[in-house]
Short mmCIF file of C-alpha atoms in Angstrom, two decimals:
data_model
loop_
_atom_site.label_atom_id
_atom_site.label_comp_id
_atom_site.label_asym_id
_atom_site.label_seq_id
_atom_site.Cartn_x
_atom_site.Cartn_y
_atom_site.Cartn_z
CA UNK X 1 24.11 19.65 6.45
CA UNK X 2 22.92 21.39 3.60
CA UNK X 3 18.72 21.24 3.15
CA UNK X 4 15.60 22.98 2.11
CA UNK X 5 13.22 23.82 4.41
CA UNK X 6 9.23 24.97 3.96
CA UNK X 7 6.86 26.81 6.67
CA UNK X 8 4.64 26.83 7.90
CA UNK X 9 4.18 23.01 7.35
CA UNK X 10 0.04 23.72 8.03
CA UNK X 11 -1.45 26.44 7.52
CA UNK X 12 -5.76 26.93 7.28
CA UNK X 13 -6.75 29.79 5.48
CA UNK X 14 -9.74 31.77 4.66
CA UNK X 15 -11.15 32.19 0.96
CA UNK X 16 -10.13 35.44 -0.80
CA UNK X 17 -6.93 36.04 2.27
CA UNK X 18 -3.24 36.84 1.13
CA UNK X 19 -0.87 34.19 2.00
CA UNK X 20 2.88 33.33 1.54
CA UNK X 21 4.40 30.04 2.07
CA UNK X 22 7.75 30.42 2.42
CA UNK X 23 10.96 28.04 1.12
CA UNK X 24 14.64 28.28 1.92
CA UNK X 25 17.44 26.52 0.61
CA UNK X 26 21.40 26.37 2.48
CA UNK X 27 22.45 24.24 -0.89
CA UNK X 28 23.27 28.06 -2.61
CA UNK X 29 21.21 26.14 -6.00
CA UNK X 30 20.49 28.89 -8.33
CA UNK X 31 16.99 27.03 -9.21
CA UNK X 32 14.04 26.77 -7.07
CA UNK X 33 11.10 25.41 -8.10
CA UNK X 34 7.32 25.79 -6.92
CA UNK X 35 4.93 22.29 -7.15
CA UNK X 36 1.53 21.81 -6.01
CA UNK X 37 0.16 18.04 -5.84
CA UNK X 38 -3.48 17.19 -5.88
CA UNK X 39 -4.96 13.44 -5.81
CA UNK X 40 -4.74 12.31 -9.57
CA UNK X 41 -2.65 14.92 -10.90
CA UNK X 42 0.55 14.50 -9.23
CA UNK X 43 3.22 17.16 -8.90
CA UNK X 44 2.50 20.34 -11.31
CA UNK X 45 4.91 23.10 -11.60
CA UNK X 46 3.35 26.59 -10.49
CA UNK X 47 6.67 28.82 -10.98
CA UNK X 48 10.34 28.48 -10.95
CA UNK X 49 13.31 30.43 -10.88
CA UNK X 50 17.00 30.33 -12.30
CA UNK X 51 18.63 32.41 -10.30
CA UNK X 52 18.32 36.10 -8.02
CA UNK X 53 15.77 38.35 -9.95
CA UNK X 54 14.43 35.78 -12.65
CA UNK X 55 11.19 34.06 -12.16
CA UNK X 56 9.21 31.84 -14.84
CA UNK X 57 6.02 30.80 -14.97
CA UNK X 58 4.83 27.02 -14.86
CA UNK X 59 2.03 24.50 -15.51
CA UNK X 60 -0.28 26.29 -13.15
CA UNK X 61 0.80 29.46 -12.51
CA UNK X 62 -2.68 31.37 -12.35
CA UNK X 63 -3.15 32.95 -8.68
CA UNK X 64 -0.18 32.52 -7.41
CA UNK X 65 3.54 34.64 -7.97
CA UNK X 66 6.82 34.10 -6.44
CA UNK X 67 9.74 36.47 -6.37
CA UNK X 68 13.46 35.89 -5.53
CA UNK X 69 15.57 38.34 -3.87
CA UNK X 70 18.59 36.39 -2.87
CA UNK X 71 19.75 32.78 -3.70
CA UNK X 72 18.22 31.33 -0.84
CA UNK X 73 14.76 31.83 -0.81
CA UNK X 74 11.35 31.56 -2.79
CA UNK X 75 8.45 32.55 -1.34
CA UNK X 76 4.99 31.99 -2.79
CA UNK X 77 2.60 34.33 -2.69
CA UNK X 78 -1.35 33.93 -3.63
CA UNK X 79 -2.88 36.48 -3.82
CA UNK X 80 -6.21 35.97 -2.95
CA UNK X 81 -6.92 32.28 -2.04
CA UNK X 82 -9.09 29.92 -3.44
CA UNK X 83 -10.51 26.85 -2.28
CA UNK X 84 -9.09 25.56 -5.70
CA UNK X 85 -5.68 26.22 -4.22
CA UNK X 86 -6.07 23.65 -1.20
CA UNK X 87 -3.16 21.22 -1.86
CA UNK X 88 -0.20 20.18 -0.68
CA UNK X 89 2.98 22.38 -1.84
CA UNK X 90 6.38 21.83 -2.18
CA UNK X 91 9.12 23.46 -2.66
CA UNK X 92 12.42 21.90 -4.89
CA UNK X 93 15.67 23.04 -5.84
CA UNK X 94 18.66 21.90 -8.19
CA UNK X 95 22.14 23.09 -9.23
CA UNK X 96 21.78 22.98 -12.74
CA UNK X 97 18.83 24.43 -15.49
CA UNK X 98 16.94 21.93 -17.53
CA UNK X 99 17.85 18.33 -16.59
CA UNK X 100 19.50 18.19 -13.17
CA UNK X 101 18.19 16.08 -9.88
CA UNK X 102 15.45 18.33 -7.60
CA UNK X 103 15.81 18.28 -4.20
CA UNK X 104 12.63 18.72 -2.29
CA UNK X 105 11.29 20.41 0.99
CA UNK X 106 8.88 18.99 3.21
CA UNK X 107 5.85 20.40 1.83
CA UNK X 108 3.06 22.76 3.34
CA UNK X 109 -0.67 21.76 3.60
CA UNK X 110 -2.83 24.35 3.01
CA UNK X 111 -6.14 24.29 3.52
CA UNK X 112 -8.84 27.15 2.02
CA UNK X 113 -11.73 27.43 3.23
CA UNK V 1 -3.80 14.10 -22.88
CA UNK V 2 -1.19 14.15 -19.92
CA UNK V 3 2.83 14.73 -20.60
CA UNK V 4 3.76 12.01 -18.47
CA UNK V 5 1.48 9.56 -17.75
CA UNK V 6 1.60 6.27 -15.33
CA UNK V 7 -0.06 3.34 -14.20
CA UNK V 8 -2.05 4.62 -10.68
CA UNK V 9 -2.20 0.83 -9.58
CA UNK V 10 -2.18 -0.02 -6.65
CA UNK V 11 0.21 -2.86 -6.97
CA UNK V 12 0.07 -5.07 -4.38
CA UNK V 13 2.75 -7.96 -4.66
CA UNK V 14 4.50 -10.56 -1.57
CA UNK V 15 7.76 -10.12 -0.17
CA UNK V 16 10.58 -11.16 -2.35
CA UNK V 17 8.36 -10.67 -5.72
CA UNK V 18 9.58 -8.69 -8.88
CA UNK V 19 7.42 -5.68 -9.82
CA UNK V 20 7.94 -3.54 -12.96
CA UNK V 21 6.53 -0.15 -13.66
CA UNK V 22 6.36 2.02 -16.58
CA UNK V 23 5.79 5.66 -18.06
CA UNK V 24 5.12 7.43 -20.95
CA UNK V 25 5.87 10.74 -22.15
CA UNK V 26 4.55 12.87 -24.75
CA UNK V 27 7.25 15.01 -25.60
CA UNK V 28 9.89 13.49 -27.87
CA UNK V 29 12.38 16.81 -26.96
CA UNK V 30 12.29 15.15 -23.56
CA UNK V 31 16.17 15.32 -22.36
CA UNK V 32 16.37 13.91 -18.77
CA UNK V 33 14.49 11.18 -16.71
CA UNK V 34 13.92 10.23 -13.17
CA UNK V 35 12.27 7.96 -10.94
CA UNK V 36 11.22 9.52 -7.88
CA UNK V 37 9.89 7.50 -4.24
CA UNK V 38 7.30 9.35 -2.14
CA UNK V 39 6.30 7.96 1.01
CA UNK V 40 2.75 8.67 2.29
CA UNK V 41 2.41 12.62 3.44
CA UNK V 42 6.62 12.93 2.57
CA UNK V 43 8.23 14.95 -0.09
CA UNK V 44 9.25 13.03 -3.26
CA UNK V 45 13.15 11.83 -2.76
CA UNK V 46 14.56 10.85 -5.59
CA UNK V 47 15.08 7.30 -6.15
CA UNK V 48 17.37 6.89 -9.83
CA UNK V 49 18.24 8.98 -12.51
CA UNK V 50 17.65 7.34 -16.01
CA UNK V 51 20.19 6.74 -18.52
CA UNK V 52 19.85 6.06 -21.97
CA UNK V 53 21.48 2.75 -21.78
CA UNK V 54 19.67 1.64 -18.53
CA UNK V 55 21.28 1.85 -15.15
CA UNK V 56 20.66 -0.64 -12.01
CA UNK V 57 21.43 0.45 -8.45
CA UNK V 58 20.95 -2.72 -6.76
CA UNK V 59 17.76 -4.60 -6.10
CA UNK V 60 16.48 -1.46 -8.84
CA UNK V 61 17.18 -1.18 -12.77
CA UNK V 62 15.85 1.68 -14.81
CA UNK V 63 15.45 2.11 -18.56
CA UNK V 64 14.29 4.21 -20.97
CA UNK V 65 13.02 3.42 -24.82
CA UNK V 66 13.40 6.72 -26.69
CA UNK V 67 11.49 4.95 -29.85
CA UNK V 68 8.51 4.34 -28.02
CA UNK V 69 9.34 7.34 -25.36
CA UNK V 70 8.56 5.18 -21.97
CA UNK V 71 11.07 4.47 -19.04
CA UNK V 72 10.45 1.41 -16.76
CA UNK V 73 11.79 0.73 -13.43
CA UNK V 74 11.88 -2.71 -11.99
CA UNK V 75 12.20 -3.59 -8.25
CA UNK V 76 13.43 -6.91 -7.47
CA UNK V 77 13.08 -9.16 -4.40
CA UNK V 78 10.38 -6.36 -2.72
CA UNK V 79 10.99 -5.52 0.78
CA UNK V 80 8.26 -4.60 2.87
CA UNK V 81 10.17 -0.95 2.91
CA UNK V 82 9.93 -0.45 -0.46
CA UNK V 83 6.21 0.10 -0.30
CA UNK V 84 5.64 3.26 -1.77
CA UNK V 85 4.35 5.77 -4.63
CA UNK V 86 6.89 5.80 -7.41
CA UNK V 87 6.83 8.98 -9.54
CA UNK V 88 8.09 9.63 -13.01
CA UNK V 89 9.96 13.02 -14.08
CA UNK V 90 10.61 13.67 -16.77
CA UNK V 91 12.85 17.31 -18.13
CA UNK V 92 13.04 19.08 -21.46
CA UNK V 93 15.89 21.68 -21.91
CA UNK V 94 13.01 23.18 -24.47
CA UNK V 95 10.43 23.54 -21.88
CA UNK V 96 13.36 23.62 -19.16
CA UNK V 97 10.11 22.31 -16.71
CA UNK V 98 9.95 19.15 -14.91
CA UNK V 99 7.05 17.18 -15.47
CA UNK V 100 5.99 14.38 -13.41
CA UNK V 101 3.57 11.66 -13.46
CA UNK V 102 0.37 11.48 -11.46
CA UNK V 103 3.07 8.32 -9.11
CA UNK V 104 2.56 4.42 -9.07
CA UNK V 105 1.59 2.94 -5.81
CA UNK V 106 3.65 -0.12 -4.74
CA UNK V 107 2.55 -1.71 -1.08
CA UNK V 108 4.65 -5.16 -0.74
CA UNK V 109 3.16 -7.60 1.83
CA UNK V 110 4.19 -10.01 4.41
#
């Protein structure tokens, strides 16, 4: 069966560190999208991409980039981590731009401290 | 002000009772809606796409007022396994972003 898939599902982290959270997809979606969630803000969209080569900036894109070398997968990088950037991530894709149902990965905790 | 914006609750209702959320959106370009479920510490699956003229999928029916830019899902006769947090989404082919709500908390009891 197709899915989505995130690792590592935990990862602890030091302030200031480079770290990449990784997300692949066997659905061959062009779009992939990039969501943190945080207690009383919800699901907010850091980047996204449309399709090999093209990535977009979201809600809260400050800190963090992405970059997408084949259909399959979306990495997120930050660059230098924050204790602002503990949160839960997840990863999403869909089949079609603007509109279409998002399919979701498990998520990653990460924890800065 | 948020784009999409929800009741937190919690809601806390019996078995077999009829419970009714709603959400509000900002953004009258808004194109496509969703109601998404989220279990505790789970990713959000999603639960019913919203149609302009309302759509039901058993036990659930979903609308959406364009006038006053809200969608509503009702769950009726709550199961125990329908407790849950119940997010919004909602797309704009302008912003081609998702937005989501902050999620309703539903916990149905014996």
């Amino acid at each position: 069966d197709a899915e989505i898939t995130q690792s590592p599902r935990h990862k602890i982290t030091e302030t200031g560190r480079q770290v990449t959270l990784a997300c692949h997809q066997t659905w061959n979606h062009n779009n992939m999208f990039w969501y943190r969630q945080d207690l009383g803000h919800g699901l907010r969209l850091i980047h996204y991409s449309y399709g090999v080569q093209d990535t977009n900036k979201g809600e809260v894109s400050d800190g963090y980039s992405v970059s997408r070398s084949n259909t399959e997968d979306l990495p997120l990088t930050l660059e230098s981590a924050a204790s602002s950037q503990t949160s839960v991530y997840f990863c999403a894709s869909s089949d079609l731009a603007g509109g279409d149902t998002q399919y979701f990965g498990p998520g990653t905790r990460l924890t800065v401290l | 002000r948020k784009e999409v914006e929800q009741d937190p609750g919690p809601f806390n209702v019996p078995e077999g009772a009829t419970v009714a959320f709603n959400c509000t959106y900002s953004n009258s370009a808004s194109q496509s809606f969703f109601w998404y479920r989220q279990d505790c510490r789970k990713e959000p699956k999603l639960l019913m796409s919203v149609y302009s003229s309302g759509n039901e999928d058993g036990r659930f029916t979903a609308q959406l007022n364009r006038a006053s830019q809200y969608i509503s899902l009702l769950i009726r006769d709550s199961k125990l396994s329908d407790s849950a947090t119940y997010l919004c989404a909602v797309n704009s082919y302008n912003n081609n972003d998702m937005r989501f709500g902050a999620g309703t908390r539903l916990t149905v009891k014996p």
